[in-house]
Amino acid sequence: MNKEQIKKELGPRAVFDIGEENSAFAQFFVGQSYLSMLTTEGVPIGNVTFEPGCRNNWHIHHAKSGGGQILLCTAGRGYYQEWGKEAQELHPGDVVVIPAGVKHWHGAAPDSWFAHLAVEVPGEDARNEWLEAVSDEEYSF
């Protein structure tokens, strides 16, 4: 599917560039995602687009202080889940604030494309730890 077809699937809220296939992080995703870094200065912000059923692995944003991630949902329908909690459905306009140290995953619903802006909250010694894939059983809650 080309970028114009993907944008059509996402709908009129898909105003940011979809970017290229997210090959640099493909090992941490089930399914195909696309990444367009909107800025890497100050506060890194990436537009992440997920094909239906695509989700990233469980992961944790670590920091000595500050840190974490904010998701600004822009198009389609997706999910977010913190370890030990029920998954929540995401829609355009939803905002998810993920503190540092919280194990979580996010991605598209099985029948919908999904896009969000991933905002990396600045922090001291901030880093991301990628963990195990979200199993089909976990994903089909």
Short mmCIF file of N, CA and C in Angstrom, two decimals:
data_model
loop_
_atom_site.label_atom_id
_atom_site.label_comp_id
_atom_site.label_asym_id
_atom_site.label_seq_id
_atom_site.Cartn_x
_atom_site.Cartn_y
_atom_site.Cartn_z
N MET A 1 0.86 -1.18 0.00
CA MET A 1 0.00 0.00 0.00
C MET A 1 0.90 1.23 0.00
N ASN A 2 0.60 2.21 -0.86
CA ASN A 2 1.43 3.40 -0.89
C ASN A 2 0.96 4.44 0.14
N LYS A 3 1.74 5.50 0.30
CA LYS A 3 1.45 6.51 1.33
C LYS A 3 0.08 7.17 1.15
N GLU A 4 -0.30 7.46 -0.09
CA GLU A 4 -1.60 8.10 -0.33
C GLU A 4 -2.74 7.18 0.05
N GLN A 5 -2.60 5.89 -0.22
CA GLN A 5 -3.63 4.93 0.17
C GLN A 5 -3.72 4.81 1.68
N ILE A 6 -2.57 4.82 2.35
CA ILE A 6 -2.56 4.76 3.81
C ILE A 6 -3.22 6.00 4.39
N LYS A 7 -2.89 7.18 3.86
CA LYS A 7 -3.51 8.42 4.35
C LYS A 7 -5.02 8.38 4.17
N LYS A 8 -5.48 7.82 3.06
CA LYS A 8 -6.92 7.70 2.82
C LYS A 8 -7.56 6.79 3.87
N GLU A 9 -6.89 5.69 4.21
CA GLU A 9 -7.38 4.77 5.24
C GLU A 9 -7.45 5.47 6.60
N LEU A 10 -6.47 6.33 6.90
CA LEU A 10 -6.42 7.02 8.19
C LEU A 10 -7.47 8.11 8.29
N GLY A 11 -7.86 8.70 7.18
CA GLY A 11 -8.89 9.75 7.19
C GLY A 11 -8.31 11.14 7.24
N PRO A 12 -9.19 12.15 7.32
CA PRO A 12 -8.77 13.55 7.19
C PRO A 12 -7.88 14.07 8.32
N ARG A 13 -7.84 13.38 9.45
CA ARG A 13 -6.98 13.84 10.55
C ARG A 13 -5.51 13.49 10.33
N ALA A 14 -5.21 12.70 9.34
CA ALA A 14 -3.84 12.28 9.07
C ALA A 14 -3.11 13.41 8.33
N VAL A 15 -2.69 14.41 9.08
CA VAL A 15 -2.09 15.60 8.49
C VAL A 15 -0.57 15.54 8.44
N PHE A 16 0.04 14.64 9.21
CA PHE A 16 1.50 14.55 9.25
C PHE A 16 2.00 13.51 8.26
N ASP A 17 3.23 13.70 7.81
CA ASP A 17 3.85 12.75 6.89
C ASP A 17 3.92 11.37 7.54
N ILE A 18 3.58 10.34 6.80
CA ILE A 18 3.61 8.97 7.31
C ILE A 18 5.04 8.49 7.47
N GLY A 19 5.92 8.97 6.65
CA GLY A 19 7.31 8.54 6.72
C GLY A 19 7.54 7.25 5.97
N GLU A 20 8.62 6.60 6.31
CA GLU A 20 9.02 5.37 5.65
C GLU A 20 8.73 4.17 6.54
N GLU A 21 8.81 2.99 5.95
CA GLU A 21 8.68 1.78 6.76
C GLU A 21 9.68 1.86 7.91
N ASN A 22 9.23 1.52 9.08
CA ASN A 22 10.02 1.67 10.30
C ASN A 22 11.00 0.50 10.45
N SER A 23 11.92 0.38 9.51
CA SER A 23 12.85 -0.75 9.49
C SER A 23 13.85 -0.71 10.65
N ALA A 24 14.21 0.48 11.12
CA ALA A 24 15.18 0.59 12.22
C ALA A 24 14.66 -0.05 13.50
N PHE A 25 13.34 -0.05 13.69
CA PHE A 25 12.75 -0.60 14.91
C PHE A 25 11.86 -1.81 14.63
N ALA A 26 11.91 -2.35 13.41
CA ALA A 26 11.03 -3.44 13.00
C ALA A 26 11.10 -4.64 13.94
N GLN A 27 12.27 -4.89 14.51
CA GLN A 27 12.42 -6.04 15.41
C GLN A 27 11.60 -5.90 16.69
N PHE A 28 11.12 -4.68 16.98
CA PHE A 28 10.36 -4.43 18.19
C PHE A 28 8.86 -4.28 17.91
N PHE A 29 8.43 -4.67 16.72
CA PHE A 29 7.03 -4.55 16.32
C PHE A 29 6.53 -5.87 15.76
N VAL A 30 5.26 -6.16 15.98
CA VAL A 30 4.55 -7.22 15.29
C VAL A 30 3.74 -6.51 14.21
N GLY A 31 4.00 -6.79 12.94
CA GLY A 31 3.34 -6.07 11.85
C GLY A 31 4.16 -4.90 11.37
N GLN A 32 3.61 -4.19 10.40
CA GLN A 32 4.33 -3.08 9.76
C GLN A 32 3.95 -1.74 10.38
N SER A 33 4.97 -0.95 10.71
CA SER A 33 4.75 0.42 11.17
C SER A 33 5.56 1.35 10.27
N TYR A 34 5.22 2.63 10.34
CA TYR A 34 5.88 3.67 9.57
C TYR A 34 6.26 4.78 10.54
N LEU A 35 7.41 5.44 10.29
CA LEU A 35 7.90 6.46 11.20
C LEU A 35 8.35 7.69 10.44
N SER A 36 7.87 8.84 10.90
CA SER A 36 8.34 10.13 10.42
C SER A 36 8.71 10.97 11.63
N MET A 37 10.00 11.22 11.82
CA MET A 37 10.42 12.06 12.93
C MET A 37 10.11 13.51 12.56
N LEU A 38 9.21 14.12 13.31
CA LEU A 38 8.82 15.51 13.04
C LEU A 38 9.87 16.47 13.56
N THR A 39 10.52 16.09 14.66
CA THR A 39 11.64 16.86 15.19
C THR A 39 12.49 15.94 16.06
N THR A 40 13.78 16.18 16.05
CA THR A 40 14.70 15.44 16.93
C THR A 40 15.43 16.41 17.85
N GLU A 41 15.07 17.68 17.78
CA GLU A 41 15.71 18.69 18.62
C GLU A 41 14.81 19.06 19.79
N GLY A 42 15.41 19.26 20.95
CA GLY A 42 14.64 19.64 22.13
C GLY A 42 13.82 18.48 22.64
N VAL A 43 12.60 18.36 22.15
CA VAL A 43 11.70 17.27 22.51
C VAL A 43 11.45 16.44 21.26
N PRO A 44 12.02 15.23 21.17
CA PRO A 44 11.79 14.41 19.98
C PRO A 44 10.32 14.03 19.84
N ILE A 45 9.79 14.21 18.61
CA ILE A 45 8.40 13.87 18.32
C ILE A 45 8.37 13.09 17.01
N GLY A 46 7.79 11.91 17.07
CA GLY A 46 7.67 11.08 15.89
C GLY A 46 6.23 10.77 15.57
N ASN A 47 5.88 10.82 14.29
CA ASN A 47 4.57 10.36 13.86
C ASN A 47 4.71 8.87 13.56
N VAL A 48 4.02 8.04 14.33
CA VAL A 48 4.08 6.60 14.15
C VAL A 48 2.74 6.13 13.61
N THR A 49 2.78 5.40 12.49
CA THR A 49 1.58 4.87 11.86
C THR A 49 1.67 3.35 11.89
N PHE A 50 0.59 2.71 12.30
CA PHE A 50 0.52 1.26 12.44
C PHE A 50 -0.51 0.71 11.45
N GLU A 51 -0.15 -0.36 10.71
CA GLU A 51 -1.13 -1.05 9.90
C GLU A 51 -2.08 -1.81 10.84
N PRO A 52 -3.26 -2.22 10.36
CA PRO A 52 -4.16 -2.98 11.22
C PRO A 52 -3.45 -4.18 11.86
N GLY A 53 -3.63 -4.34 13.17
CA GLY A 53 -3.03 -5.44 13.90
C GLY A 53 -1.60 -5.22 14.35
N CYS A 54 -0.96 -4.16 13.89
CA CYS A 54 0.43 -3.89 14.26
C CYS A 54 0.49 -3.31 15.68
N ARG A 55 1.46 -3.77 16.43
CA ARG A 55 1.69 -3.23 17.77
C ARG A 55 3.17 -3.35 18.09
N ASN A 56 3.62 -2.47 19.00
CA ASN A 56 5.01 -2.58 19.41
C ASN A 56 5.13 -3.54 20.59
N ASN A 57 6.35 -3.95 20.88
CA ASN A 57 6.61 -4.83 22.02
C ASN A 57 6.35 -4.09 23.32
N TRP A 58 6.22 -4.87 24.37
CA TRP A 58 6.24 -4.28 25.70
C TRP A 58 7.55 -3.50 25.81
N HIS A 59 7.51 -2.36 26.45
CA HIS A 59 8.72 -1.58 26.64
C HIS A 59 8.57 -0.63 27.81
N ILE A 60 9.71 -0.12 28.27
CA ILE A 60 9.76 0.80 29.41
C ILE A 60 10.65 1.97 29.04
N HIS A 61 10.19 3.18 29.31
CA HIS A 61 11.01 4.38 29.18
C HIS A 61 11.60 4.65 30.56
N HIS A 62 12.91 4.53 30.67
CA HIS A 62 13.60 4.73 31.95
C HIS A 62 14.18 6.14 32.01
N ALA A 63 14.32 6.67 33.21
CA ALA A 63 15.02 7.94 33.45
C ALA A 63 15.27 8.07 34.95
N LYS A 64 16.38 8.70 35.30
CA LYS A 64 16.65 8.99 36.72
C LYS A 64 15.65 10.00 37.25
N SER A 65 15.33 10.98 36.40
CA SER A 65 14.28 11.95 36.73
C SER A 65 13.65 12.40 35.42
N GLY A 66 12.39 12.81 35.48
CA GLY A 66 11.67 13.19 34.26
C GLY A 66 11.45 11.96 33.41
N GLY A 67 11.47 12.16 32.10
CA GLY A 67 11.34 11.05 31.17
C GLY A 67 9.91 10.58 30.98
N GLY A 68 9.78 9.49 30.27
CA GLY A 68 8.46 8.95 29.94
C GLY A 68 8.10 9.29 28.51
N GLN A 69 6.83 9.14 28.21
CA GLN A 69 6.34 9.36 26.85
C GLN A 69 4.91 9.87 26.91
N ILE A 70 4.55 10.65 25.90
CA ILE A 70 3.17 11.12 25.73
C ILE A 70 2.74 10.71 24.33
N LEU A 71 1.57 10.10 24.22
CA LEU A 71 0.99 9.74 22.94
C LEU A 71 -0.17 10.67 22.64
N LEU A 72 -0.13 11.31 21.47
CA LEU A 72 -1.21 12.17 21.00
C LEU A 72 -1.85 11.47 19.81
N CYS A 73 -3.01 10.88 20.01
CA CYS A 73 -3.64 10.06 18.98
C CYS A 73 -4.27 10.96 17.92
N THR A 74 -3.95 10.66 16.66
CA THR A 74 -4.37 11.56 15.58
C THR A 74 -5.30 10.92 14.56
N ALA A 75 -5.26 9.60 14.40
CA ALA A 75 -6.09 8.99 13.35
C ALA A 75 -6.30 7.50 13.63
N GLY A 76 -7.43 6.99 13.19
CA GLY A 76 -7.72 5.57 13.29
C GLY A 76 -8.14 5.15 14.69
N ARG A 77 -7.96 3.86 14.96
CA ARG A 77 -8.34 3.29 16.26
C ARG A 77 -7.22 2.37 16.72
N GLY A 78 -6.82 2.54 17.97
CA GLY A 78 -5.72 1.75 18.49
C GLY A 78 -5.94 1.34 19.93
N TYR A 79 -4.88 0.79 20.52
CA TYR A 79 -4.92 0.33 21.91
C TYR A 79 -3.66 0.75 22.64
N TYR A 80 -3.81 0.88 23.95
CA TYR A 80 -2.69 1.12 24.86
C TYR A 80 -2.93 0.24 26.07
N GLN A 81 -1.86 -0.38 26.57
CA GLN A 81 -2.00 -1.19 27.77
C GLN A 81 -0.76 -1.07 28.63
N GLU A 82 -1.00 -0.89 29.93
CA GLU A 82 0.07 -0.94 30.93
C GLU A 82 0.07 -2.32 31.55
N TRP A 83 1.25 -2.79 31.92
CA TRP A 83 1.41 -4.10 32.54
C TRP A 83 0.49 -4.21 33.76
N GLY A 84 -0.28 -5.30 33.82
CA GLY A 84 -1.15 -5.54 34.96
C GLY A 84 -2.49 -4.83 34.91
N LYS A 85 -2.75 -4.08 33.84
CA LYS A 85 -4.01 -3.35 33.70
C LYS A 85 -4.72 -3.77 32.41
N GLU A 86 -5.99 -3.45 32.32
CA GLU A 86 -6.76 -3.72 31.11
C GLU A 86 -6.30 -2.78 29.99
N ALA A 87 -6.36 -3.27 28.77
CA ALA A 87 -6.06 -2.42 27.62
C ALA A 87 -7.15 -1.38 27.45
N GLN A 88 -6.80 -0.23 26.90
CA GLN A 88 -7.79 0.81 26.62
C GLN A 88 -7.78 1.14 25.14
N GLU A 89 -8.96 1.38 24.60
CA GLU A 89 -9.08 1.73 23.19
C GLU A 89 -8.74 3.21 23.02
N LEU A 90 -8.07 3.52 21.92
CA LEU A 90 -7.64 4.89 21.64
C LEU A 90 -8.29 5.39 20.36
N HIS A 91 -8.64 6.69 20.36
CA HIS A 91 -9.26 7.35 19.21
C HIS A 91 -8.60 8.71 18.99
N PRO A 92 -8.80 9.30 17.81
CA PRO A 92 -8.24 10.63 17.56
C PRO A 92 -8.65 11.62 18.67
N GLY A 93 -7.67 12.35 19.14
CA GLY A 93 -7.90 13.32 20.21
C GLY A 93 -7.54 12.79 21.59
N ASP A 94 -7.37 11.48 21.74
CA ASP A 94 -6.97 10.92 23.03
C ASP A 94 -5.51 11.24 23.31
N VAL A 95 -5.21 11.44 24.57
CA VAL A 95 -3.85 11.71 25.04
C VAL A 95 -3.52 10.69 26.12
N VAL A 96 -2.36 10.05 25.99
CA VAL A 96 -1.91 9.08 26.98
C VAL A 96 -0.58 9.58 27.53
N VAL A 97 -0.52 9.76 28.85
CA VAL A 97 0.71 10.18 29.51
C VAL A 97 1.29 8.95 30.20
N ILE A 98 2.50 8.58 29.81
CA ILE A 98 3.15 7.38 30.31
C ILE A 98 4.37 7.78 31.12
N PRO A 99 4.29 7.67 32.44
CA PRO A 99 5.44 8.03 33.26
C PRO A 99 6.62 7.10 33.02
N ALA A 100 7.80 7.58 33.31
CA ALA A 100 8.99 6.73 33.24
C ALA A 100 8.80 5.53 34.16
N GLY A 101 9.33 4.38 33.73
CA GLY A 101 9.28 3.19 34.56
C GLY A 101 8.05 2.31 34.38
N VAL A 102 7.11 2.72 33.52
CA VAL A 102 5.86 1.96 33.33
C VAL A 102 6.01 1.05 32.11
N LYS A 103 5.85 -0.25 32.32
CA LYS A 103 5.89 -1.22 31.23
C LYS A 103 4.57 -1.14 30.47
N HIS A 104 4.66 -1.02 29.13
CA HIS A 104 3.45 -0.80 28.34
C HIS A 104 3.68 -1.18 26.88
N TRP A 105 2.60 -1.16 26.09
CA TRP A 105 2.65 -1.31 24.64
C TRP A 105 1.52 -0.48 24.03
N HIS A 106 1.62 -0.21 22.72
CA HIS A 106 0.56 0.48 22.00
C HIS A 106 0.59 0.07 20.55
N GLY A 107 -0.55 0.18 19.89
CA GLY A 107 -0.63 -0.21 18.49
C GLY A 107 -2.04 -0.09 17.95
N ALA A 108 -2.23 -0.59 16.74
CA ALA A 108 -3.51 -0.48 16.03
C ALA A 108 -4.47 -1.58 16.46
N ALA A 109 -5.75 -1.29 16.29
CA ALA A 109 -6.78 -2.31 16.44
C ALA A 109 -6.64 -3.30 15.28
N PRO A 110 -7.20 -4.50 15.41
CA PRO A 110 -7.03 -5.50 14.35
C PRO A 110 -7.63 -5.10 13.00
N ASP A 111 -8.62 -4.21 13.03
CA ASP A 111 -9.35 -3.85 11.81
C ASP A 111 -9.22 -2.38 11.43
N SER A 112 -8.18 -1.70 11.96
CA SER A 112 -8.06 -0.26 11.71
C SER A 112 -6.60 0.17 11.65
N TRP A 113 -6.30 1.07 10.72
CA TRP A 113 -5.03 1.77 10.76
C TRP A 113 -5.06 2.67 11.98
N PHE A 114 -3.89 3.07 12.48
CA PHE A 114 -3.81 3.92 13.66
C PHE A 114 -2.55 4.76 13.57
N ALA A 115 -2.65 6.02 13.99
CA ALA A 115 -1.49 6.91 14.03
C ALA A 115 -1.50 7.72 15.32
N HIS A 116 -0.31 7.93 15.86
CA HIS A 116 -0.16 8.82 17.01
C HIS A 116 1.18 9.54 16.91
N LEU A 117 1.23 10.68 17.56
CA LEU A 117 2.50 11.38 17.75
C LEU A 117 3.08 10.84 19.05
N ALA A 118 4.32 10.38 18.98
CA ALA A 118 5.02 9.89 20.16
C ALA A 118 5.98 10.99 20.61
N VAL A 119 5.71 11.54 21.77
CA VAL A 119 6.51 12.62 22.34
C VAL A 119 7.39 12.04 23.43
N GLU A 120 8.69 12.15 23.24
CA GLU A 120 9.63 11.66 24.25
C GLU A 120 9.86 12.77 25.28
N VAL A 121 9.43 12.52 26.51
CA VAL A 121 9.57 13.51 27.57
C VAL A 121 11.04 13.56 27.99
N PRO A 122 11.64 14.76 27.98
CA PRO A 122 13.05 14.86 28.37
C PRO A 122 13.26 14.38 29.81
N GLY A 123 14.37 13.72 30.03
CA GLY A 123 14.69 13.23 31.36
C GLY A 123 16.18 13.01 31.50
N GLU A 124 16.60 12.87 32.74
CA GLU A 124 18.01 12.62 33.02
C GLU A 124 18.31 11.14 32.78
N ASP A 125 19.33 10.87 31.99
CA ASP A 125 19.71 9.50 31.62
C ASP A 125 18.52 8.72 31.05
N ALA A 126 17.74 9.36 30.19
CA ALA A 126 16.56 8.71 29.60
C ALA A 126 17.00 7.66 28.57
N ARG A 127 16.33 6.52 28.59
CA ARG A 127 16.58 5.46 27.63
C ARG A 127 15.34 4.58 27.54
N ASN A 128 15.26 3.85 26.46
CA ASN A 128 14.14 2.96 26.23
C ASN A 128 14.62 1.51 26.33
N GLU A 129 13.87 0.68 27.03
CA GLU A 129 14.18 -0.74 27.13
C GLU A 129 13.08 -1.53 26.42
N TRP A 130 13.45 -2.19 25.32
CA TRP A 130 12.51 -3.03 24.58
C TRP A 130 12.46 -4.40 25.21
N LEU A 131 11.26 -4.92 25.36
CA LEU A 131 11.05 -6.21 26.01
C LEU A 131 10.37 -7.19 25.06
N GLU A 132 9.66 -8.16 25.59
CA GLU A 132 9.05 -9.21 24.80
C GLU A 132 7.90 -8.69 23.93
N ALA A 133 7.65 -9.43 22.85
CA ALA A 133 6.53 -9.10 21.97
C ALA A 133 5.21 -9.29 22.71
N VAL A 134 4.21 -8.53 22.33
CA VAL A 134 2.85 -8.71 22.84
C VAL A 134 2.28 -9.93 22.11
N SER A 135 1.96 -10.95 22.86
CA SER A 135 1.48 -12.19 22.24
C SER A 135 0.09 -11.99 21.64
N ASP A 136 -0.28 -12.88 20.74
CA ASP A 136 -1.62 -12.83 20.15
C ASP A 136 -2.68 -12.96 21.24
N GLU A 137 -2.41 -13.77 22.27
CA GLU A 137 -3.36 -13.94 23.37
C GLU A 137 -3.53 -12.63 24.14
N GLU A 138 -2.44 -11.93 24.42
CA GLU A 138 -2.53 -10.65 25.13
C GLU A 138 -3.24 -9.61 24.27
N TYR A 139 -2.96 -9.65 22.96
CA TYR A 139 -3.52 -8.66 22.05
C TYR A 139 -5.01 -8.86 21.82
N SER A 140 -5.49 -10.08 21.87
CA SER A 140 -6.91 -10.35 21.63
C SER A 140 -7.70 -10.41 22.92
N PHE A 141 -7.58 -9.35 23.68
CA PHE A 141 -8.24 -9.27 24.98
C PHE A 141 -9.72 -9.22 24.78
#
